[in-house]
């Protein structure tokens, strides 16, 4: 696996980790970190070791899909690297990853006598902002009324709430600079809600939602174009596994390119090699890859 360092932020550093098909972002300040999402592969713990992270200020899980949450289980059960806060929304699903996550929380409290505080809400109101030194995380979505309904329920406007449209969207701000928007698995409905609420989504980097997969009922191209136009990023990043699920989808890439056509230096990147991340494949360059890369 490759560790993708996206931006150095003076005293803090944001790293988007190449985890294949999944999401993970690490914000480091000294030996402390905030983690947003953690997939099942053991790469996350290894990266934390390499970065010298001794404690986790906050672990934020956008939603209960395995490729965003399974890796949180060994982190919670690790006595050597304490976690102060865990933020996650409830979910009605009966998946094994969600069950094991909840069992890990119970085990940590019962057997370790951990001081970790688990917050069963990630919304614009509850958690809202999370701060570590000169970096602040803003929860841009979901709104609290969606959390009251929960996945599988019906929202106040009569539409079904799913894990994707309730997926947390997190903005990373450093010393007033809006550095990165981490969109989790947000979909068209998520975007509609944020636009309706006049949410300012501008950021220098957009980690595109759902790994560039289907995010709209009918028109993924318009979804991608409207999202990128709302964020106006200089970098659009797809966190994906090479060959997995056919992401990023061609219509998503078409919408992204339409939205950034007017920007001076548009840049599209994928955490693993993908022909769809470039209009043409780059020339073959001899280079040494990290031995963990796949």
PDB file of C-alpha atoms in Angstrom:
ATOM      1  CA  UNK A   1       0.000   0.000   0.000  1.00  0.00           C
ATOM      2  CA  UNK A   2       1.089   3.565  -0.608  1.00  0.00           C
ATOM      3  CA  UNK A   3       0.541   6.356   1.833  1.00  0.00           C
ATOM      4  CA  UNK A   4      -0.732   9.399  -0.013  1.00  0.00           C
ATOM      5  CA  UNK A   5       0.269  12.652   1.614  1.00  0.00           C
ATOM      6  CA  UNK A   6      -2.018  15.292   0.180  1.00  0.00           C
ATOM      7  CA  UNK A   7      -1.062  18.431   2.028  1.00  0.00           C
ATOM      8  CA  UNK A   8       1.328  19.525   4.754  1.00  0.00           C
ATOM      9  CA  UNK A   9      -0.372  22.017   7.029  1.00  0.00           C
ATOM     10  CA  UNK A  10       2.442  23.690   9.009  1.00  0.00           C
ATOM     11  CA  UNK A  11       2.141  22.045  12.428  1.00  0.00           C
ATOM     12  CA  UNK A  12      -0.469  19.509  11.307  1.00  0.00           C
ATOM     13  CA  UNK A  13      -0.549  17.084   8.430  1.00  0.00           C
ATOM     14  CA  UNK A  14      -3.390  15.512   6.484  1.00  0.00           C
ATOM     15  CA  UNK A  15      -2.762  12.102   4.945  1.00  0.00           C
ATOM     16  CA  UNK A  16      -5.197  10.307   2.661  1.00  0.00           C
ATOM     17  CA  UNK A  17      -4.302   6.641   2.981  1.00  0.00           C
ATOM     18  CA  UNK A  18      -4.361   4.285   0.015  1.00  0.00           C
ATOM     19  CA  UNK A  19      -6.554   1.500   1.384  1.00  0.00           C
ATOM     20  CA  UNK A  20      -7.863   0.147  -1.898  1.00  0.00           C
ATOM     21  CA  UNK A  21     -11.652   0.234  -2.087  1.00  0.00           C
ATOM     22  CA  UNK A  22     -12.424   2.198   1.077  1.00  0.00           C
ATOM     23  CA  UNK A  23     -11.698   5.442   2.860  1.00  0.00           C
ATOM     24  CA  UNK A  24      -9.290   6.630   5.518  1.00  0.00           C
ATOM     25  CA  UNK A  25      -7.895  10.069   6.340  1.00  0.00           C
ATOM     26  CA  UNK A  26      -5.450  10.825   9.148  1.00  0.00           C
ATOM     27  CA  UNK A  27      -4.839  14.274  10.579  1.00  0.00           C
ATOM     28  CA  UNK A  28      -1.674  14.291  12.636  1.00  0.00           C
ATOM     29  CA  UNK A  29      -0.417  16.802  15.163  1.00  0.00           C
ATOM     30  CA  UNK A  30       2.723  15.532  16.839  1.00  0.00           C
ATOM     31  CA  UNK A  31       1.983  12.093  18.287  1.00  0.00           C
ATOM     32  CA  UNK A  32      -1.789  12.667  18.332  1.00  0.00           C
ATOM     33  CA  UNK A  33      -4.232  12.164  15.466  1.00  0.00           C
ATOM     34  CA  UNK A  34      -7.802  12.384  14.275  1.00  0.00           C
ATOM     35  CA  UNK A  35      -8.931   9.546  11.995  1.00  0.00           C
ATOM     36  CA  UNK A  36     -11.870   9.746   9.597  1.00  0.00           C
ATOM     37  CA  UNK A  37     -12.989   6.263   8.526  1.00  0.00           C
ATOM     38  CA  UNK A  38     -11.008   3.043   8.767  1.00  0.00           C
ATOM     39  CA  UNK A  39     -11.486   0.057   6.425  1.00  0.00           C
ATOM     40  CA  UNK A  40     -10.786  -3.560   7.253  1.00  0.00           C
ATOM     41  CA  UNK A  41      -7.255  -3.864   5.891  1.00  0.00           C
ATOM     42  CA  UNK A  42      -4.480  -3.635   8.535  1.00  0.00           C
ATOM     43  CA  UNK A  43      -2.794  -0.789   6.656  1.00  0.00           C
ATOM     44  CA  UNK A  44      -4.327   1.825   8.981  1.00  0.00           C
ATOM     45  CA  UNK A  45      -2.656   0.535  12.145  1.00  0.00           C
ATOM     46  CA  UNK A  46       0.663   0.149  10.303  1.00  0.00           C
ATOM     47  CA  UNK A  47       0.513   3.712   9.028  1.00  0.00           C
ATOM     48  CA  UNK A  48      -0.221   4.981  12.544  1.00  0.00           C
ATOM     49  CA  UNK A  49       2.868   3.107  13.755  1.00  0.00           C
ATOM     50  CA  UNK A  50       5.005   4.591  10.990  1.00  0.00           C
ATOM     51  CA  UNK A  51       3.748   8.097  11.757  1.00  0.00           C
ATOM     52  CA  UNK A  52       4.535   7.652  15.446  1.00  0.00           C
ATOM     53  CA  UNK A  53       0.922   8.179  16.516  1.00  0.00           C
ATOM     54  CA  UNK A  54       0.573   7.350  20.211  1.00  0.00           C
ATOM     55  CA  UNK A  55      -3.001   8.486  20.827  1.00  0.00           C
ATOM     56  CA  UNK A  56      -6.165   9.140  18.846  1.00  0.00           C
ATOM     57  CA  UNK A  57      -8.023  12.309  19.743  1.00  0.00           C
ATOM     58  CA  UNK A  58     -11.106  11.392  17.699  1.00  0.00           C
ATOM     59  CA  UNK A  59     -12.188   8.534  15.477  1.00  0.00           C
ATOM     60  CA  UNK A  60     -14.984   9.663  13.140  1.00  0.00           C
ATOM     61  CA  UNK A  61     -16.874   7.017  11.178  1.00  0.00           C
ATOM     62  CA  UNK A  62     -18.949   8.415   8.344  1.00  0.00           C
ATOM     63  CA  UNK A  63     -21.297   5.413   8.329  1.00  0.00           C
ATOM     64  CA  UNK A  64     -21.425   1.687   9.065  1.00  0.00           C
ATOM     65  CA  UNK A  65     -20.309   0.240   5.714  1.00  0.00           C
ATOM     66  CA  UNK A  66     -17.467  -2.236   6.207  1.00  0.00           C
ATOM     67  CA  UNK A  67     -15.088  -0.345   3.904  1.00  0.00           C
ATOM     68  CA  UNK A  68     -15.366   2.677   6.190  1.00  0.00           C
ATOM     69  CA  UNK A  69     -15.735   1.074   9.620  1.00  0.00           C
ATOM     70  CA  UNK A  70     -14.217  -2.437   9.945  1.00  0.00           C
ATOM     71  CA  UNK A  71     -10.711  -1.152  10.593  1.00  0.00           C
ATOM     72  CA  UNK A  72     -11.968   0.739  13.644  1.00  0.00           C
ATOM     73  CA  UNK A  73     -12.356  -2.550  15.527  1.00  0.00           C
ATOM     74  CA  UNK A  74      -8.623  -3.265  16.083  1.00  0.00           C
ATOM     75  CA  UNK A  75      -8.047   0.418  16.835  1.00  0.00           C
ATOM     76  CA  UNK A  76     -10.648   0.358  19.605  1.00  0.00           C
ATOM     77  CA  UNK A  77      -9.248  -2.907  21.028  1.00  0.00           C
ATOM     78  CA  UNK A  78      -5.654  -1.619  21.091  1.00  0.00           C
ATOM     79  CA  UNK A  79      -4.825  -0.705  24.692  1.00  0.00           C
ATOM     80  CA  UNK A  80      -1.501   0.811  23.665  1.00  0.00           C
ATOM     81  CA  UNK A  81      -2.996   3.602  21.568  1.00  0.00           C
ATOM     82  CA  UNK A  82      -5.903   5.141  23.499  1.00  0.00           C
ATOM     83  CA  UNK A  83      -8.846   6.773  21.737  1.00  0.00           C
ATOM     84  CA  UNK A  84     -10.532   9.701  23.472  1.00  0.00           C
ATOM     85  CA  UNK A  85     -13.652  10.044  21.297  1.00  0.00           C
ATOM     86  CA  UNK A  86     -15.481   7.855  18.787  1.00  0.00           C
ATOM     87  CA  UNK A  87     -18.224   9.418  16.663  1.00  0.00           C
ATOM     88  CA  UNK A  88     -20.684   7.263  14.701  1.00  0.00           C
ATOM     89  CA  UNK A  89     -24.367   7.317  13.814  1.00  0.00           C
ATOM     90  CA  UNK A  90     -26.626   4.401  14.812  1.00  0.00           C
ATOM     91  CA  UNK A  91     -27.543   1.916  12.113  1.00  0.00           C
ATOM     92  CA  UNK A  92     -30.309  -0.683  11.999  1.00  0.00           C
ATOM     93  CA  UNK A  93     -28.388  -3.132   9.858  1.00  0.00           C
ATOM     94  CA  UNK A  94     -27.367  -6.565  11.122  1.00  0.00           C
ATOM     95  CA  UNK A  95     -24.089  -6.857   9.192  1.00  0.00           C
ATOM     96  CA  UNK A  96     -21.194  -8.711  10.792  1.00  0.00           C
ATOM     97  CA  UNK A  97     -18.891  -5.694  10.599  1.00  0.00           C
ATOM     98  CA  UNK A  98     -21.397  -3.494  12.436  1.00  0.00           C
ATOM     99  CA  UNK A  99     -21.999  -6.203  15.055  1.00  0.00           C
ATOM    100  CA  UNK A 100     -18.269  -6.721  15.629  1.00  0.00           C
ATOM    101  CA  UNK A 101     -17.749  -2.978  15.924  1.00  0.00           C
ATOM    102  CA  UNK A 102     -20.376  -2.714  18.666  1.00  0.00           C
ATOM    103  CA  UNK A 103     -18.913  -5.767  20.398  1.00  0.00           C
ATOM    104  CA  UNK A 104     -15.485  -4.119  20.323  1.00  0.00           C
ATOM    105  CA  UNK A 105     -16.917  -0.998  21.983  1.00  0.00           C
ATOM    106  CA  UNK A 106     -18.516  -3.141  24.700  1.00  0.00           C
ATOM    107  CA  UNK A 107     -15.323  -5.154  25.218  1.00  0.00           C
ATOM    108  CA  UNK A 108     -13.185  -2.036  25.515  1.00  0.00           C
ATOM    109  CA  UNK A 109     -15.448  -0.618  28.206  1.00  0.00           C
ATOM    110  CA  UNK A 110     -15.883  -3.858  30.132  1.00  0.00           C
ATOM    111  CA  UNK A 111     -12.418  -5.398  30.000  1.00  0.00           C
ATOM    112  CA  UNK A 112     -10.116  -2.452  29.446  1.00  0.00           C
ATOM    113  CA  UNK A 113     -11.974   0.056  31.607  1.00  0.00           C
ATOM    114  CA  UNK A 114     -11.303   2.447  28.755  1.00  0.00           C
ATOM    115  CA  UNK A 115     -12.016   6.146  29.063  1.00  0.00           C
ATOM    116  CA  UNK A 116     -13.105   6.321  25.427  1.00  0.00           C
ATOM    117  CA  UNK A 117     -16.331   8.262  24.982  1.00  0.00           C
ATOM    118  CA  UNK A 118     -18.576   6.922  22.226  1.00  0.00           C
ATOM    119  CA  UNK A 119     -20.860   9.545  20.708  1.00  0.00           C
ATOM    120  CA  UNK A 120     -23.850   7.887  18.952  1.00  0.00           C
ATOM    121  CA  UNK A 121     -24.393  10.862  16.673  1.00  0.00           C
ATOM    122  CA  UNK A 122     -22.493  12.543  13.863  1.00  0.00           C
ATOM    123  CA  UNK A 123     -24.438  15.544  12.615  1.00  0.00           C
ATOM    124  CA  UNK A 124     -24.185  19.254  12.011  1.00  0.00           C
ATOM    125  CA  UNK A 125     -25.451  19.770  15.566  1.00  0.00           C
ATOM    126  CA  UNK A 126     -24.111  16.924  17.704  1.00  0.00           C
ATOM    127  CA  UNK A 127     -20.343  16.772  17.276  1.00  0.00           C
ATOM    128  CA  UNK A 128     -20.730  19.686  14.853  1.00  0.00           C
ATOM    129  CA  UNK A 129     -17.096  20.772  15.130  1.00  0.00           C
ATOM    130  CA  UNK A 130     -14.124  18.787  16.412  1.00  0.00           C
ATOM    131  CA  UNK A 131     -10.859  20.582  17.137  1.00  0.00           C
ATOM    132  CA  UNK A 132      -7.273  19.437  17.577  1.00  0.00           C
ATOM    133  CA  UNK A 133      -4.709  22.193  17.948  1.00  0.00           C
ATOM    134  CA  UNK A 134      -5.048  24.500  14.902  1.00  0.00           C
ATOM    135  CA  UNK A 135      -7.209  22.117  12.865  1.00  0.00           C
ATOM    136  CA  UNK A 136     -11.005  22.054  13.033  1.00  0.00           C
ATOM    137  CA  UNK A 137     -13.320  19.476  11.520  1.00  0.00           C
ATOM    138  CA  UNK A 138     -16.818  20.609  10.570  1.00  0.00           C
ATOM    139  CA  UNK A 139     -19.620  18.089  10.072  1.00  0.00           C
ATOM    140  CA  UNK A 140     -21.447  19.417   7.011  1.00  0.00           C
ATOM    141  CA  UNK A 141     -24.006  16.613   6.751  1.00  0.00           C
ATOM    142  CA  UNK A 142     -26.301  15.024   7.942  1.00  0.00           C
ATOM    143  CA  UNK A 143     -28.709  17.341   9.699  1.00  0.00           C
ATOM    144  CA  UNK A 144     -29.915  16.198  13.167  1.00  0.00           C
ATOM    145  CA  UNK A 145     -33.437  15.375  11.954  1.00  0.00           C
ATOM    146  CA  UNK A 146     -31.987  12.681   9.682  1.00  0.00           C
ATOM    147  CA  UNK A 147     -30.126  11.181  12.633  1.00  0.00           C
ATOM    148  CA  UNK A 148     -33.369  11.096  14.609  1.00  0.00           C
ATOM    149  CA  UNK A 149     -34.884   8.983  11.847  1.00  0.00           C
ATOM    150  CA  UNK A 150     -31.899   6.697  11.323  1.00  0.00           C
ATOM    151  CA  UNK A 151     -31.105   4.397   8.410  1.00  0.00           C
ATOM    152  CA  UNK A 152     -34.103   2.556   7.045  1.00  0.00           C
ATOM    153  CA  UNK A 153     -36.536   5.195   8.289  1.00  0.00           C
ATOM    154  CA  UNK A 154     -38.465   7.905   6.482  1.00  0.00           C
ATOM    155  CA  UNK A 155     -37.139  11.462   6.592  1.00  0.00           C
ATOM    156  CA  UNK A 156     -39.306  14.502   7.395  1.00  0.00           C
ATOM    157  CA  UNK A 157     -39.897  15.057   3.668  1.00  0.00           C
ATOM    158  CA  UNK A 158     -41.122  11.512   3.128  1.00  0.00           C
ATOM    159  CA  UNK A 159     -37.989  10.030   1.540  1.00  0.00           C
ATOM    160  CA  UNK A 160     -36.167   6.926   2.731  1.00  0.00           C
ATOM    161  CA  UNK A 161     -33.010   7.408   4.771  1.00  0.00           C
ATOM    162  CA  UNK A 162     -30.131   5.175   3.673  1.00  0.00           C
ATOM    163  CA  UNK A 163     -26.601   4.657   4.927  1.00  0.00           C
ATOM    164  CA  UNK A 164     -25.314   6.616   1.932  1.00  0.00           C
ATOM    165  CA  UNK A 165     -27.542   9.683   2.148  1.00  0.00           C
ATOM    166  CA  UNK A 166     -26.878   9.803   5.898  1.00  0.00           C
ATOM    167  CA  UNK A 167     -23.117   9.348   5.448  1.00  0.00           C
ATOM    168  CA  UNK A 168     -21.206  12.080   7.271  1.00  0.00           C
ATOM    169  CA  UNK A 169     -19.516  14.748   5.153  1.00  0.00           C
ATOM    170  CA  UNK A 170     -16.508  16.279   6.916  1.00  0.00           C
ATOM    171  CA  UNK A 171     -14.703  19.533   6.103  1.00  0.00           C
ATOM    172  CA  UNK A 172     -11.113  19.868   7.329  1.00  0.00           C
ATOM    173  CA  UNK A 173     -10.126  23.456   8.125  1.00  0.00           C
ATOM    174  CA  UNK A 174      -6.637  24.521   9.148  1.00  0.00           C
ATOM    175  CA  UNK A 175      -5.974  28.038  10.443  1.00  0.00           C
ATOM    176  CA  UNK A 176      -9.008  29.279   8.537  1.00  0.00           C
ATOM    177  CA  UNK A 177      -8.074  27.544   5.268  1.00  0.00           C
ATOM    178  CA  UNK A 178     -10.646  25.042   3.987  1.00  0.00           C
ATOM    179  CA  UNK A 179      -8.288  22.260   3.085  1.00  0.00           C
ATOM    180  CA  UNK A 180     -10.318  19.143   2.315  1.00  0.00           C
ATOM    181  CA  UNK A 181     -13.904  17.919   1.988  1.00  0.00           C
ATOM    182  CA  UNK A 182     -14.235  14.223   2.855  1.00  0.00           C
ATOM    183  CA  UNK A 183     -17.556  13.174   1.355  1.00  0.00           C
ATOM    184  CA  UNK A 184     -17.777   9.556   2.570  1.00  0.00           C
ATOM    185  CA  UNK A 185     -20.485   7.799   0.573  1.00  0.00           C
ATOM    186  CA  UNK A 186     -22.708  10.866   0.213  1.00  0.00           C
ATOM    187  CA  UNK A 187     -25.169  10.718  -2.680  1.00  0.00           C
ATOM    188  CA  UNK A 188     -27.502  12.975  -4.662  1.00  0.00           C
ATOM    189  CA  UNK A 189     -29.898  13.324  -1.741  1.00  0.00           C
ATOM    190  CA  UNK A 190     -27.025  14.354   0.548  1.00  0.00           C
ATOM    191  CA  UNK A 191     -25.968  17.014  -1.932  1.00  0.00           C
ATOM    192  CA  UNK A 192     -29.541  18.249  -2.320  1.00  0.00           C
ATOM    193  CA  UNK A 193     -29.873  18.645   1.440  1.00  0.00           C
ATOM    194  CA  UNK A 194     -26.595  20.540   1.761  1.00  0.00           C
ATOM    195  CA  UNK A 195     -27.480  22.857  -1.129  1.00  0.00           C
ATOM    196  CA  UNK A 196     -30.964  23.455   0.302  1.00  0.00           C
ATOM    197  CA  UNK A 197     -29.336  24.377   3.618  1.00  0.00           C
ATOM    198  CA  UNK A 198     -26.916  26.735   1.824  1.00  0.00           C
ATOM    199  CA  UNK A 199     -23.944  24.773   3.150  1.00  0.00           C
ATOM    200  CA  UNK A 200     -20.612  26.233   2.050  1.00  0.00           C
ATOM    201  CA  UNK A 201     -18.770  23.245   0.602  1.00  0.00           C
ATOM    202  CA  UNK A 202     -15.709  25.041  -0.804  1.00  0.00           C
ATOM    203  CA  UNK A 203     -12.419  23.234  -0.203  1.00  0.00           C
ATOM    204  CA  UNK A 204      -9.034  22.858  -1.889  1.00  0.00           C
ATOM    205  CA  UNK A 205      -9.341  19.052  -2.072  1.00  0.00           C
ATOM    206  CA  UNK A 206     -12.430  16.937  -2.635  1.00  0.00           C
ATOM    207  CA  UNK A 207     -12.290  13.252  -1.758  1.00  0.00           C
ATOM    208  CA  UNK A 208     -15.073  12.191  -4.084  1.00  0.00           C
ATOM    209  CA  UNK A 209     -17.949  10.245  -2.514  1.00  0.00           C
ATOM    210  CA  UNK A 210     -18.634   6.563  -2.956  1.00  0.00           C
ATOM    211  CA  UNK A 211     -15.247   6.011  -4.641  1.00  0.00           C
ATOM    212  CA  UNK A 212     -16.683   7.375  -7.871  1.00  0.00           C
ATOM    213  CA  UNK A 213     -19.530   4.845  -7.939  1.00  0.00           C
ATOM    214  CA  UNK A 214     -23.256   5.409  -8.426  1.00  0.00           C
ATOM    215  CA  UNK A 215     -24.418   8.329  -6.304  1.00  0.00           C
ATOM    216  CA  UNK A 216     -27.599   9.419  -8.098  1.00  0.00           C
ATOM    217  CA  UNK A 217     -30.798   7.626  -8.984  1.00  0.00           C
ATOM    218  CA  UNK A 218     -30.682   8.565 -12.655  1.00  0.00           C
ATOM    219  CA  UNK A 219     -28.002  11.103 -13.552  1.00  0.00           C
ATOM    220  CA  UNK A 220     -24.567  10.478 -12.061  1.00  0.00           C
ATOM    221  CA  UNK A 221     -22.981  12.888 -14.521  1.00  0.00           C
ATOM    222  CA  UNK A 222     -25.052  15.833 -13.268  1.00  0.00           C
ATOM    223  CA  UNK A 223     -24.405  14.808  -9.663  1.00  0.00           C
ATOM    224  CA  UNK A 224     -20.638  14.850 -10.201  1.00  0.00           C
ATOM    225  CA  UNK A 225     -20.760  18.145 -12.090  1.00  0.00           C
ATOM    226  CA  UNK A 226     -22.902  19.838  -9.429  1.00  0.00           C
ATOM    227  CA  UNK A 227     -20.848  18.531  -6.517  1.00  0.00           C
ATOM    228  CA  UNK A 228     -17.518  19.618  -7.994  1.00  0.00           C
ATOM    229  CA  UNK A 229     -18.991  22.985  -8.979  1.00  0.00           C
ATOM    230  CA  UNK A 230     -20.147  23.462  -5.367  1.00  0.00           C
ATOM    231  CA  UNK A 231     -16.744  22.579  -3.890  1.00  0.00           C
ATOM    232  CA  UNK A 232     -14.536  24.196  -6.577  1.00  0.00           C
ATOM    233  CA  UNK A 233     -11.520  22.073  -5.592  1.00  0.00           C
ATOM    234  CA  UNK A 234      -8.094  22.205  -7.174  1.00  0.00           C
ATOM    235  CA  UNK A 235      -7.755  18.441  -6.597  1.00  0.00           C
ATOM    236  CA  UNK A 236     -10.464  15.783  -6.975  1.00  0.00           C
ATOM    237  CA  UNK A 237      -9.338  12.511  -5.405  1.00  0.00           C
ATOM    238  CA  UNK A 238     -10.910   9.066  -5.794  1.00  0.00           C
ATOM    239  CA  UNK A 239     -10.113   6.549  -3.051  1.00  0.00           C
ATOM    240  CA  UNK A 240     -10.488   3.221  -4.818  1.00  0.00           C
ATOM    241  CA  UNK A 241      -9.100  -0.226  -5.395  1.00  0.00           C
ATOM    242  CA  UNK A 242      -7.686  -0.928  -8.838  1.00  0.00           C
ATOM    243  CA  UNK A 243     -10.279  -2.886 -10.796  1.00  0.00           C
ATOM    244  CA  UNK A 244     -12.809  -2.966  -7.937  1.00  0.00           C
ATOM    245  CA  UNK A 245     -16.426  -2.162  -8.846  1.00  0.00           C
ATOM    246  CA  UNK A 246     -15.407  -0.358 -12.029  1.00  0.00           C
ATOM    247  CA  UNK A 247     -14.808   2.965 -10.279  1.00  0.00           C
ATOM    248  CA  UNK A 248     -14.599   5.797 -11.004  1.00  0.00           C
ATOM    249  CA  UNK A 249     -17.528   5.390 -13.383  1.00  0.00           C
ATOM    250  CA  UNK A 250     -17.181   7.022 -16.831  1.00  0.00           C
ATOM    251  CA  UNK A 251     -20.218   9.261 -16.365  1.00  0.00           C
ATOM    252  CA  UNK A 252     -18.844  10.441 -13.011  1.00  0.00           C
ATOM    253  CA  UNK A 253     -15.547  11.366 -14.639  1.00  0.00           C
ATOM    254  CA  UNK A 254     -17.387  13.160 -17.439  1.00  0.00           C
ATOM    255  CA  UNK A 255     -19.275  15.281 -14.916  1.00  0.00           C
ATOM    256  CA  UNK A 256     -16.116  16.061 -12.947  1.00  0.00           C
ATOM    257  CA  UNK A 257     -14.281  17.173 -16.077  1.00  0.00           C
ATOM    258  CA  UNK A 258     -17.183  19.363 -17.128  1.00  0.00           C
ATOM    259  CA  UNK A 259     -17.178  21.107 -13.745  1.00  0.00           C
ATOM    260  CA  UNK A 260     -13.429  21.762 -13.628  1.00  0.00           C
ATOM    261  CA  UNK A 261     -13.022  22.745 -17.283  1.00  0.00           C
ATOM    262  CA  UNK A 262     -12.865  26.444 -16.382  1.00  0.00           C
ATOM    263  CA  UNK A 263     -10.363  26.100 -13.542  1.00  0.00           C
ATOM    264  CA  UNK A 264      -6.743  27.123 -14.207  1.00  0.00           C
ATOM    265  CA  UNK A 265      -5.062  23.937 -12.986  1.00  0.00           C
ATOM    266  CA  UNK A 266      -7.595  21.120 -12.608  1.00  0.00           C
ATOM    267  CA  UNK A 267      -6.141  17.885 -11.271  1.00  0.00           C
ATOM    268  CA  UNK A 268      -7.807  14.483 -10.924  1.00  0.00           C
ATOM    269  CA  UNK A 269      -6.136  11.704  -8.929  1.00  0.00           C
ATOM    270  CA  UNK A 270      -6.835   8.142  -7.843  1.00  0.00           C
ATOM    271  CA  UNK A 271      -5.210   6.392  -4.888  1.00  0.00           C
ATOM    272  CA  UNK A 272      -4.609   3.344  -7.081  1.00  0.00           C
ATOM    273  CA  UNK A 273      -3.919   3.182 -10.820  1.00  0.00           C
ATOM    274  CA  UNK A 274      -6.973   3.786 -12.986  1.00  0.00           C
ATOM    275  CA  UNK A 275      -7.170   4.566 -16.691  1.00  0.00           C
ATOM    276  CA  UNK A 276     -10.246   6.683 -15.975  1.00  0.00           C
ATOM    277  CA  UNK A 277      -8.314   9.172 -13.857  1.00  0.00           C
ATOM    278  CA  UNK A 278      -6.585  10.567 -16.943  1.00  0.00           C
ATOM    279  CA  UNK A 279      -7.663  11.439 -20.465  1.00  0.00           C
ATOM    280  CA  UNK A 280      -4.639   9.396 -21.587  1.00  0.00           C
ATOM    281  CA  UNK A 281      -2.485   6.857 -19.786  1.00  0.00           C
ATOM    282  CA  UNK A 282       0.834   8.307 -18.569  1.00  0.00           C
ATOM    283  CA  UNK A 283       4.046   6.952 -20.097  1.00  0.00           C
ATOM    284  CA  UNK A 284       5.659   3.983 -18.362  1.00  0.00           C
ATOM    285  CA  UNK A 285       8.107   5.236 -15.768  1.00  0.00           C
ATOM    286  CA  UNK A 286      10.466   2.952 -13.890  1.00  0.00           C
ATOM    287  CA  UNK A 287      10.008   3.554 -10.183  1.00  0.00           C
ATOM    288  CA  UNK A 288      10.207   1.706  -6.898  1.00  0.00           C
ATOM    289  CA  UNK A 289       6.864   1.082  -5.215  1.00  0.00           C
ATOM    290  CA  UNK A 290       6.267   0.506  -1.557  1.00  0.00           C
ATOM    291  CA  UNK A 291       6.357  -3.270  -0.979  1.00  0.00           C
ATOM    292  CA  UNK A 292       2.833  -3.142   0.488  1.00  0.00           C
ATOM    293  CA  UNK A 293       1.325  -1.791  -2.719  1.00  0.00           C
ATOM    294  CA  UNK A 294      -1.076  -4.055  -4.551  1.00  0.00           C
TER     295      UNK A 294
END
